[in-house]
Short mmCIF file of C-alpha atoms in Angstrom, two decimals:
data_model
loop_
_atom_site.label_atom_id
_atom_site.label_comp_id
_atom_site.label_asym_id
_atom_site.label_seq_id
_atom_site.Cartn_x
_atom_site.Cartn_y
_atom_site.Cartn_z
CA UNK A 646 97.65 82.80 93.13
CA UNK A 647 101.37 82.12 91.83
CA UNK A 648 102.02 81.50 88.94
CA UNK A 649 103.75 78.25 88.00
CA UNK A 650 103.07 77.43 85.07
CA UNK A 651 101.65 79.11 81.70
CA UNK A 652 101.44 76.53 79.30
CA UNK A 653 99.00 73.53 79.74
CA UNK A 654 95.33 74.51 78.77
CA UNK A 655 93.58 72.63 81.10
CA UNK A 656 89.78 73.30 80.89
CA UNK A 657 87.83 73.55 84.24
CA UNK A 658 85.35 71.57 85.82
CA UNK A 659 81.77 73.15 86.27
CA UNK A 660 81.85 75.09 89.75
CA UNK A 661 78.83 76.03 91.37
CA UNK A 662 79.45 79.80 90.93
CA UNK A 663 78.39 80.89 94.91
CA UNK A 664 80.48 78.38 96.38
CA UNK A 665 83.60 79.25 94.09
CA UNK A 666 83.05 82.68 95.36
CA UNK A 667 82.47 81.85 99.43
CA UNK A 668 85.62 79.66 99.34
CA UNK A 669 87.61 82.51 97.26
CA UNK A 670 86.45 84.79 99.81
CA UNK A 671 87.18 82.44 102.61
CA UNK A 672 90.80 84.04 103.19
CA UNK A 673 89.60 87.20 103.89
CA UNK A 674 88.52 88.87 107.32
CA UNK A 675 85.77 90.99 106.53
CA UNK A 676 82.34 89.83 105.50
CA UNK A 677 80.59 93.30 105.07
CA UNK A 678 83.09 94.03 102.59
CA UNK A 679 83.66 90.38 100.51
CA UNK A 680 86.99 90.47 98.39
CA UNK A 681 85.58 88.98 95.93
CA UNK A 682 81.93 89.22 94.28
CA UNK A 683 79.84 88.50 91.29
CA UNK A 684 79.67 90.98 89.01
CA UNK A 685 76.09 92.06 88.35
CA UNK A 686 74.11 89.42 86.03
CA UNK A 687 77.02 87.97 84.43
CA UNK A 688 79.11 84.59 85.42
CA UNK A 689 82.22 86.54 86.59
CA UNK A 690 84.21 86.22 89.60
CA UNK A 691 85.82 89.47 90.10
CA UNK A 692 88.34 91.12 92.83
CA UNK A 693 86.68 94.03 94.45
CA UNK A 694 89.44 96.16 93.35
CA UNK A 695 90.04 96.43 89.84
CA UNK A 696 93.78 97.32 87.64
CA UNK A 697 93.71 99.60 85.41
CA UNK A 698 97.03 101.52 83.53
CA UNK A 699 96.48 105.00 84.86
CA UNK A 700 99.34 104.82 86.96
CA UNK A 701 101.77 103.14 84.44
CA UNK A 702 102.03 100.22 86.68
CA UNK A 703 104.76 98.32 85.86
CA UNK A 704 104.27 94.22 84.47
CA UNK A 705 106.21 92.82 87.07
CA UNK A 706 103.74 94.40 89.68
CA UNK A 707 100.94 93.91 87.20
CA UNK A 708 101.92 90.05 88.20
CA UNK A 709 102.51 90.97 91.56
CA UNK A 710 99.16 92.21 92.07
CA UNK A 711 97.52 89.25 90.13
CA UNK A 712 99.16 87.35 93.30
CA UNK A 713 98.06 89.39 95.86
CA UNK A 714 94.35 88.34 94.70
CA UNK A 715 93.37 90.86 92.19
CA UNK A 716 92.10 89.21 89.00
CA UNK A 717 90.31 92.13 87.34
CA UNK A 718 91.97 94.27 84.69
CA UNK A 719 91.16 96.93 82.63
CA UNK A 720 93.25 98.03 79.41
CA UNK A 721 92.86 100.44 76.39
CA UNK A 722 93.78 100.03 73.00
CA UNK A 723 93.36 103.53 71.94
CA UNK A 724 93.33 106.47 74.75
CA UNK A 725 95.84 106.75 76.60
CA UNK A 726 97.40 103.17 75.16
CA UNK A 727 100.66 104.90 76.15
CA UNK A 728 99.46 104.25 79.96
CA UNK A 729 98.54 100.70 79.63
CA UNK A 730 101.22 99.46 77.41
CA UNK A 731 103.29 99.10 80.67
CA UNK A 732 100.83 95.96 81.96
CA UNK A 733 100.25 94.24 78.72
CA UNK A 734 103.47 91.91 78.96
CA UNK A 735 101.79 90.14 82.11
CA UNK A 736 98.25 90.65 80.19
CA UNK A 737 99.57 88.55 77.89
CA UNK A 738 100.59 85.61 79.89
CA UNK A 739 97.67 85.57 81.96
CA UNK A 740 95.04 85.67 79.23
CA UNK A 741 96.99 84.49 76.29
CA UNK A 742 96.19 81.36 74.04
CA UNK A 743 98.80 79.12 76.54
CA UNK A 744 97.33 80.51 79.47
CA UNK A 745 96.82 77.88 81.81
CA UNK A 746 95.44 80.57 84.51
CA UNK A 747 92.74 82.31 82.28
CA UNK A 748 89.57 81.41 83.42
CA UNK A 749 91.01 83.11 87.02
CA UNK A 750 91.40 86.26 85.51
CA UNK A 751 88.60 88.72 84.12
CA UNK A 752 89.79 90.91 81.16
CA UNK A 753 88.41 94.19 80.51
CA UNK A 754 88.97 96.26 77.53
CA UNK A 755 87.87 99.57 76.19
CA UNK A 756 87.28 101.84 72.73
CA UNK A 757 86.76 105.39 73.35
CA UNK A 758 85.67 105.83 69.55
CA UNK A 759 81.92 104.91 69.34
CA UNK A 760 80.79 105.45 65.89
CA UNK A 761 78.91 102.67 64.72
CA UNK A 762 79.11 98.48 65.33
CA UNK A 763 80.66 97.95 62.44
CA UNK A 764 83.83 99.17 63.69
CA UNK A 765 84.31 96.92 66.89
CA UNK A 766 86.22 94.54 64.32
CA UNK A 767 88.87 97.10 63.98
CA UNK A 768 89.06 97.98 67.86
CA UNK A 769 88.83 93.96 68.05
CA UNK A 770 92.01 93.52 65.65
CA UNK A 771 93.89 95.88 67.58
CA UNK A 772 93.18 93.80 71.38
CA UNK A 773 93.70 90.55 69.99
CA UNK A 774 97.11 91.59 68.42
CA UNK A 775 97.97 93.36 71.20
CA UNK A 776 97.34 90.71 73.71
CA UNK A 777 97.34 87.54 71.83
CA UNK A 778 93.83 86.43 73.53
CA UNK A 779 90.86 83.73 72.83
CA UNK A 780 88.30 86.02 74.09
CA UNK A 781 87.35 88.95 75.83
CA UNK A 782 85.89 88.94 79.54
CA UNK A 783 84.26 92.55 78.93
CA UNK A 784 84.60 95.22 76.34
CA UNK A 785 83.38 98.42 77.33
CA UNK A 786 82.33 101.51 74.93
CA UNK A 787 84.10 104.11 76.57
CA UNK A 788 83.33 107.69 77.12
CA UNK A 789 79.95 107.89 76.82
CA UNK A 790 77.71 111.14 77.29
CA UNK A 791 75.31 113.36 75.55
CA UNK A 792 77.71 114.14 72.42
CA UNK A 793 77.84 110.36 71.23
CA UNK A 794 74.37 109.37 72.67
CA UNK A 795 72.98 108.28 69.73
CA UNK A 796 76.19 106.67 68.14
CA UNK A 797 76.20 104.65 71.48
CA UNK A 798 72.59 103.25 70.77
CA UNK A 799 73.53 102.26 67.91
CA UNK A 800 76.59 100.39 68.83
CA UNK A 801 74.68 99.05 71.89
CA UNK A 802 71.72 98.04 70.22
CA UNK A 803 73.93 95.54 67.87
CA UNK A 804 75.39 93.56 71.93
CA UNK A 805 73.79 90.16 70.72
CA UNK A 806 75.64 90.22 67.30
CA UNK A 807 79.08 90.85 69.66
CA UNK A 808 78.87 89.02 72.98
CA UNK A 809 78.41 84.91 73.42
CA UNK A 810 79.58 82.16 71.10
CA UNK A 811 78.24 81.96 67.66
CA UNK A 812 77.91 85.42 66.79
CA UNK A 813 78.99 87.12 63.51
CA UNK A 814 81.58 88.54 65.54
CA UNK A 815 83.53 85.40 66.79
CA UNK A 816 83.56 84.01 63.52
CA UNK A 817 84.54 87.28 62.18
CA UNK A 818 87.51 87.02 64.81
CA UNK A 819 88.32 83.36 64.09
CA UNK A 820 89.08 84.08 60.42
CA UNK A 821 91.63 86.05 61.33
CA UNK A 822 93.34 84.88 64.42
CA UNK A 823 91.93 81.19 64.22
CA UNK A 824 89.84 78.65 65.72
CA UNK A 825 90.51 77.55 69.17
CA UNK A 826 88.58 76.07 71.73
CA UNK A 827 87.86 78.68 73.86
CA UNK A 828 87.11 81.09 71.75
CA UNK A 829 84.43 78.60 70.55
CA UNK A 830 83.22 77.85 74.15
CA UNK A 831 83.19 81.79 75.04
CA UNK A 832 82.88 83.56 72.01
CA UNK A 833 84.78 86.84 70.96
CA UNK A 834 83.47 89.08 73.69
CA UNK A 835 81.30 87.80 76.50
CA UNK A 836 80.07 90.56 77.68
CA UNK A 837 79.29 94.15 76.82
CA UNK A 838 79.95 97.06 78.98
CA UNK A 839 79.79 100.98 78.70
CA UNK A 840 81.81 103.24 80.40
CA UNK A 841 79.68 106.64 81.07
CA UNK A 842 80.43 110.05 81.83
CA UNK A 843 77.09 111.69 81.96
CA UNK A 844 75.28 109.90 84.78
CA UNK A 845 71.77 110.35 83.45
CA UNK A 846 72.29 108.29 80.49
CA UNK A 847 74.22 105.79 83.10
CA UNK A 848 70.39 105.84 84.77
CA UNK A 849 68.87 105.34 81.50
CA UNK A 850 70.79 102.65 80.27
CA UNK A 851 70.37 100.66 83.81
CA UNK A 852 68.06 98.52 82.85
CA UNK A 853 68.78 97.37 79.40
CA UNK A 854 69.11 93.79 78.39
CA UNK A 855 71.65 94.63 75.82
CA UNK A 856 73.81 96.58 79.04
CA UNK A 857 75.67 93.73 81.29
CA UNK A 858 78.21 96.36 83.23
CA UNK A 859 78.08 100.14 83.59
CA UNK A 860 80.73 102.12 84.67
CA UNK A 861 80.51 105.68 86.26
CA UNK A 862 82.87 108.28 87.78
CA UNK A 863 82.38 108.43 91.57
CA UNK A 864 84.77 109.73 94.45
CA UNK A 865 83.83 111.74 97.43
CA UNK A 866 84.31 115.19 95.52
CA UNK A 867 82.02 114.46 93.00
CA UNK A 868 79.03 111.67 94.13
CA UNK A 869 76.26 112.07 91.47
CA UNK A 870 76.56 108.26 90.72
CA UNK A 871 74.63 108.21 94.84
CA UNK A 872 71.84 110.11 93.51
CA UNK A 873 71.19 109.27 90.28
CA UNK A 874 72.70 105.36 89.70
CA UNK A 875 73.36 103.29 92.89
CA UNK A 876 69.51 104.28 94.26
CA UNK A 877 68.20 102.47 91.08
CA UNK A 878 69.63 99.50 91.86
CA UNK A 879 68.99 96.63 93.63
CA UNK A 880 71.56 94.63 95.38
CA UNK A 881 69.36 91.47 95.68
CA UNK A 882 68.25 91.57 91.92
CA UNK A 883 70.37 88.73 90.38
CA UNK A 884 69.57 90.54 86.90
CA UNK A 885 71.03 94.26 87.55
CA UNK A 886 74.05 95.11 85.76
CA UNK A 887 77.35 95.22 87.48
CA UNK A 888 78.66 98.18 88.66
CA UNK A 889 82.65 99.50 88.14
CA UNK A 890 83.59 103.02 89.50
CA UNK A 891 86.19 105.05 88.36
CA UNK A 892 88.26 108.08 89.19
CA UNK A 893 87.52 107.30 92.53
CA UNK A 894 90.87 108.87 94.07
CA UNK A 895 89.76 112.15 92.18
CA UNK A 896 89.53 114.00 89.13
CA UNK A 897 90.46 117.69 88.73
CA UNK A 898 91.83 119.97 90.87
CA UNK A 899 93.96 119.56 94.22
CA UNK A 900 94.71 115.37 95.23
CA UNK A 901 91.57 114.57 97.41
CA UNK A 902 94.12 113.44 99.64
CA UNK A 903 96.00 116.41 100.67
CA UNK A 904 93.66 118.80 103.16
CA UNK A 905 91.06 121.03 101.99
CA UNK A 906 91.80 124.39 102.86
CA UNK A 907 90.63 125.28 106.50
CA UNK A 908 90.21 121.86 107.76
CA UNK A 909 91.76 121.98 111.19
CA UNK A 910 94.53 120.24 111.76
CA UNK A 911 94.56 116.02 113.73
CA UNK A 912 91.56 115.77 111.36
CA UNK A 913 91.69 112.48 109.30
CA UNK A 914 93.18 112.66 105.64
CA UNK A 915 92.09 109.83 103.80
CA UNK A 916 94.40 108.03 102.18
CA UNK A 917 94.20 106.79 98.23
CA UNK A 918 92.99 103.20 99.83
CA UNK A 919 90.37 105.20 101.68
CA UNK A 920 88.95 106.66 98.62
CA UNK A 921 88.79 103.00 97.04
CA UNK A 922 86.75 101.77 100.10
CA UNK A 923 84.29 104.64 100.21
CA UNK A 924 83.25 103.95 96.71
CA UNK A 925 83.21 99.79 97.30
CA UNK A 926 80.92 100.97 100.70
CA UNK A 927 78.17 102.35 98.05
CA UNK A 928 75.10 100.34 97.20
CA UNK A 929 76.09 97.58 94.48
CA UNK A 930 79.70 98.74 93.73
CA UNK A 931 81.28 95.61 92.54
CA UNK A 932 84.57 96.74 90.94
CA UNK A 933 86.70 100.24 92.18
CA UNK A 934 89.04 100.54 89.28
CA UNK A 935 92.03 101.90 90.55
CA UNK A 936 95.48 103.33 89.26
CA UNK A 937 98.06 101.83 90.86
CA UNK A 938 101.80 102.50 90.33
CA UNK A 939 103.52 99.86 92.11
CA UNK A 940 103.46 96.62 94.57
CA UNK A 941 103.68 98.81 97.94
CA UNK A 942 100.38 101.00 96.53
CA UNK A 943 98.59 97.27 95.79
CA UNK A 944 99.51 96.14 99.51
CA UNK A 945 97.78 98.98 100.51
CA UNK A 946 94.90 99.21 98.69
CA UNK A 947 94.00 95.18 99.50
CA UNK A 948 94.91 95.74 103.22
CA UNK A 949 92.28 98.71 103.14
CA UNK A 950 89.47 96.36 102.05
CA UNK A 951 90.31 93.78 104.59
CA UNK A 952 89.25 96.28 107.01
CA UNK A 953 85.44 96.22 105.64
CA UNK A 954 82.94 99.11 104.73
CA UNK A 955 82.98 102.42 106.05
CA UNK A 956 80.82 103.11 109.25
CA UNK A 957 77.75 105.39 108.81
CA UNK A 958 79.92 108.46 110.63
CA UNK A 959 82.94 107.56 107.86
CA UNK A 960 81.17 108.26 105.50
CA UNK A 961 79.44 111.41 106.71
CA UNK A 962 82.86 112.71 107.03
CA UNK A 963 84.11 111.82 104.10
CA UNK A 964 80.87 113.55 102.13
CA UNK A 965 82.12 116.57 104.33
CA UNK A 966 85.80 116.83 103.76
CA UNK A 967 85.00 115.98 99.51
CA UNK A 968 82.65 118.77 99.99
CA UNK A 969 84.90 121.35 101.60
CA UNK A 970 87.61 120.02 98.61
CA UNK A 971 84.85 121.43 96.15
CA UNK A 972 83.87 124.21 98.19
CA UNK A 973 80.08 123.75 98.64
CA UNK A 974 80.29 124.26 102.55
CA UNK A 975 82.79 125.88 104.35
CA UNK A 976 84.40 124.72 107.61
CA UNK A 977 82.42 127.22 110.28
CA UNK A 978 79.76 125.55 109.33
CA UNK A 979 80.43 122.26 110.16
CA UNK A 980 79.15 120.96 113.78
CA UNK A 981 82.95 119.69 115.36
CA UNK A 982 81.10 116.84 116.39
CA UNK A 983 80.72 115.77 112.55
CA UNK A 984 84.93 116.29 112.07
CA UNK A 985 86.52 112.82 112.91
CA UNK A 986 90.23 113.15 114.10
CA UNK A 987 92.85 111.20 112.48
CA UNK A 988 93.64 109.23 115.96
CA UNK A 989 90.25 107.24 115.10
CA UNK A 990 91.70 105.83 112.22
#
């Protein structure tokens, strides 16, 4: 995936979709575990790990990563903007009007203030400025739970005035930054996404038509999302949403990869990689969005995947050792034969 070139717009054939995605994958060892995937119901090719700016990555290894295969990004244009400004430099090459590598790349951005529909033309203002874009791949309302519920319906409820090409939204957008021909081909915002962090109105929301990709906290510590999301789905149903994790390396409290206390020693610490690949070995995961600081922690995290899914005893340790981290069992308790040493990894 070098980059050679920026410049030349040069539209793109009509791919059969399954195809692009077998040959994509093609370069990859591990079939359980398929680098790349579609993303629920919608048209997107995306990288089973995702970039986001948590970690202040750098552009340069923004790019760097782009190389290594990873074509889905995530940015914010309000919290924590700080965090992503560090990527937006590459952003802006790779999806910017004289792109010649945009179609290859799936852009996700967020708002974290939900108030009412009307107001995605000012979060809108803000991305394309930013980013100097045609279109977005997905924008995401962010933060949702039980305090903006019902200003979340709202905003939801409006998705076919936003997403696809003709809506009141492009040609809101083409006012102000201008006609051009992909905009017109893609519209403003393709799809619409929500990020959620109360995992019953995840559940709720599953099965909307005006819903194309949820996103939901997961990581071993803390695994509602396997009770009350990923059992809902089904991985064979072309018309489910597609599914993006995040905070899968943790959350609060101590890094879920240093030891919880009292877990004998030779026992296996995951490593940040690890983490990624338990939530990507969940049913329908299509997307762990990850925080990556630099080009040695994106090595890593793509070798891990080439290794495939989990086994079955994996991740029974791994529910183990997240639970000891939160203290819900406590080590005595725990048959040795269920403790996997670090020598089998």
């Amino acid at each position: 995936m070098k980059i050679t070139n920026l410049s030349p717009i040069v539209e793109p054939q009509p791919v059969n979709l399954e195809a692009e995605i077998a040959l994509a994958n093609s370069k990859f060892p591990q079939p359980d575990l398929p680098f790349y995937r579609k993303l629920g119901r919608t048209d997107l090719t995306v990288s089973c790990l995702g970039l986001g700016g948590g970690g202040r990555i750098s552009s340069e290894d923004t790019l760097y990563a782009f190389e290594q295969g990873i074509n889905y990004f995530f940015y914010s244009s309000d919290l924590h903007q700080y965090f992503y400004s560090t990527m937006a430099e590459t952003l802006r090459k790779l999806c910017g009007r004289k792109s010649s590598v945009r179609e290859k790349v799936v852009l996700a951005t967020v708002t974290y203030i939900v108030r009412s529909p009307d107001t995605i033309f000012s979060y809108l203002f803000d991305q394309f400025s930013d980013l100097g874009i045609d279109y977005i791949d997905v924008f995401f309302w962010g933060w949702i739970d039980q305090h903006n519920a019902s200003a979340f319906e709202k905003c939801i409820s409006a998705s076919d005035d936003i997403r696809g090409p003709n809506t009141v939204c492009q040609r809101t957008i083409e006012r102000v930054f201008g006609v051009s021909e992909r905009l017109k081909k893609m519209g403003a915002v393709r799809y619409i996404g929500a990020s959620f962090h109360d995992h019953d109105l995840a559940r709720q929301w599953l099965n909307s038509p005006w819903l194309d990709v949820a996103m939901v906290r997961h990581n071993i510590a803390h695994r509602t999302a396997q009770t009350k999301v990923f059992p809902h789905l089904d991985a064979n149903d072309p018309h489910r949403p597609g599914i993006v994790t995040f905070k899968s390396a943790g959350m609060s409290g101590p890094p879920l990869w240093n030891p919880p206390v009292g877990l004998p020693s030779g026992c296996w610490l995951p490593s940040v990689p690890d983490l990624y690949r338990y939530s990507l070995s969940q049913n329908c995961v299509d997307v762990a969005l990850t925080g990556l600081r630099n080009r040695q922690e994106v090595d890593a995290a793509v070798a891990s995947v080439h290794k495939g899914k989990l086994t079955p005893e994996e991740l029974d340790y791994l529910n183990l050792y997240g639970d000891l981290h939160r203290r819900r069992v406590k080590i005595q308790d725990i048959p040795p034969e269920r403790l996997l040493v670090s020598s089998s990894k």
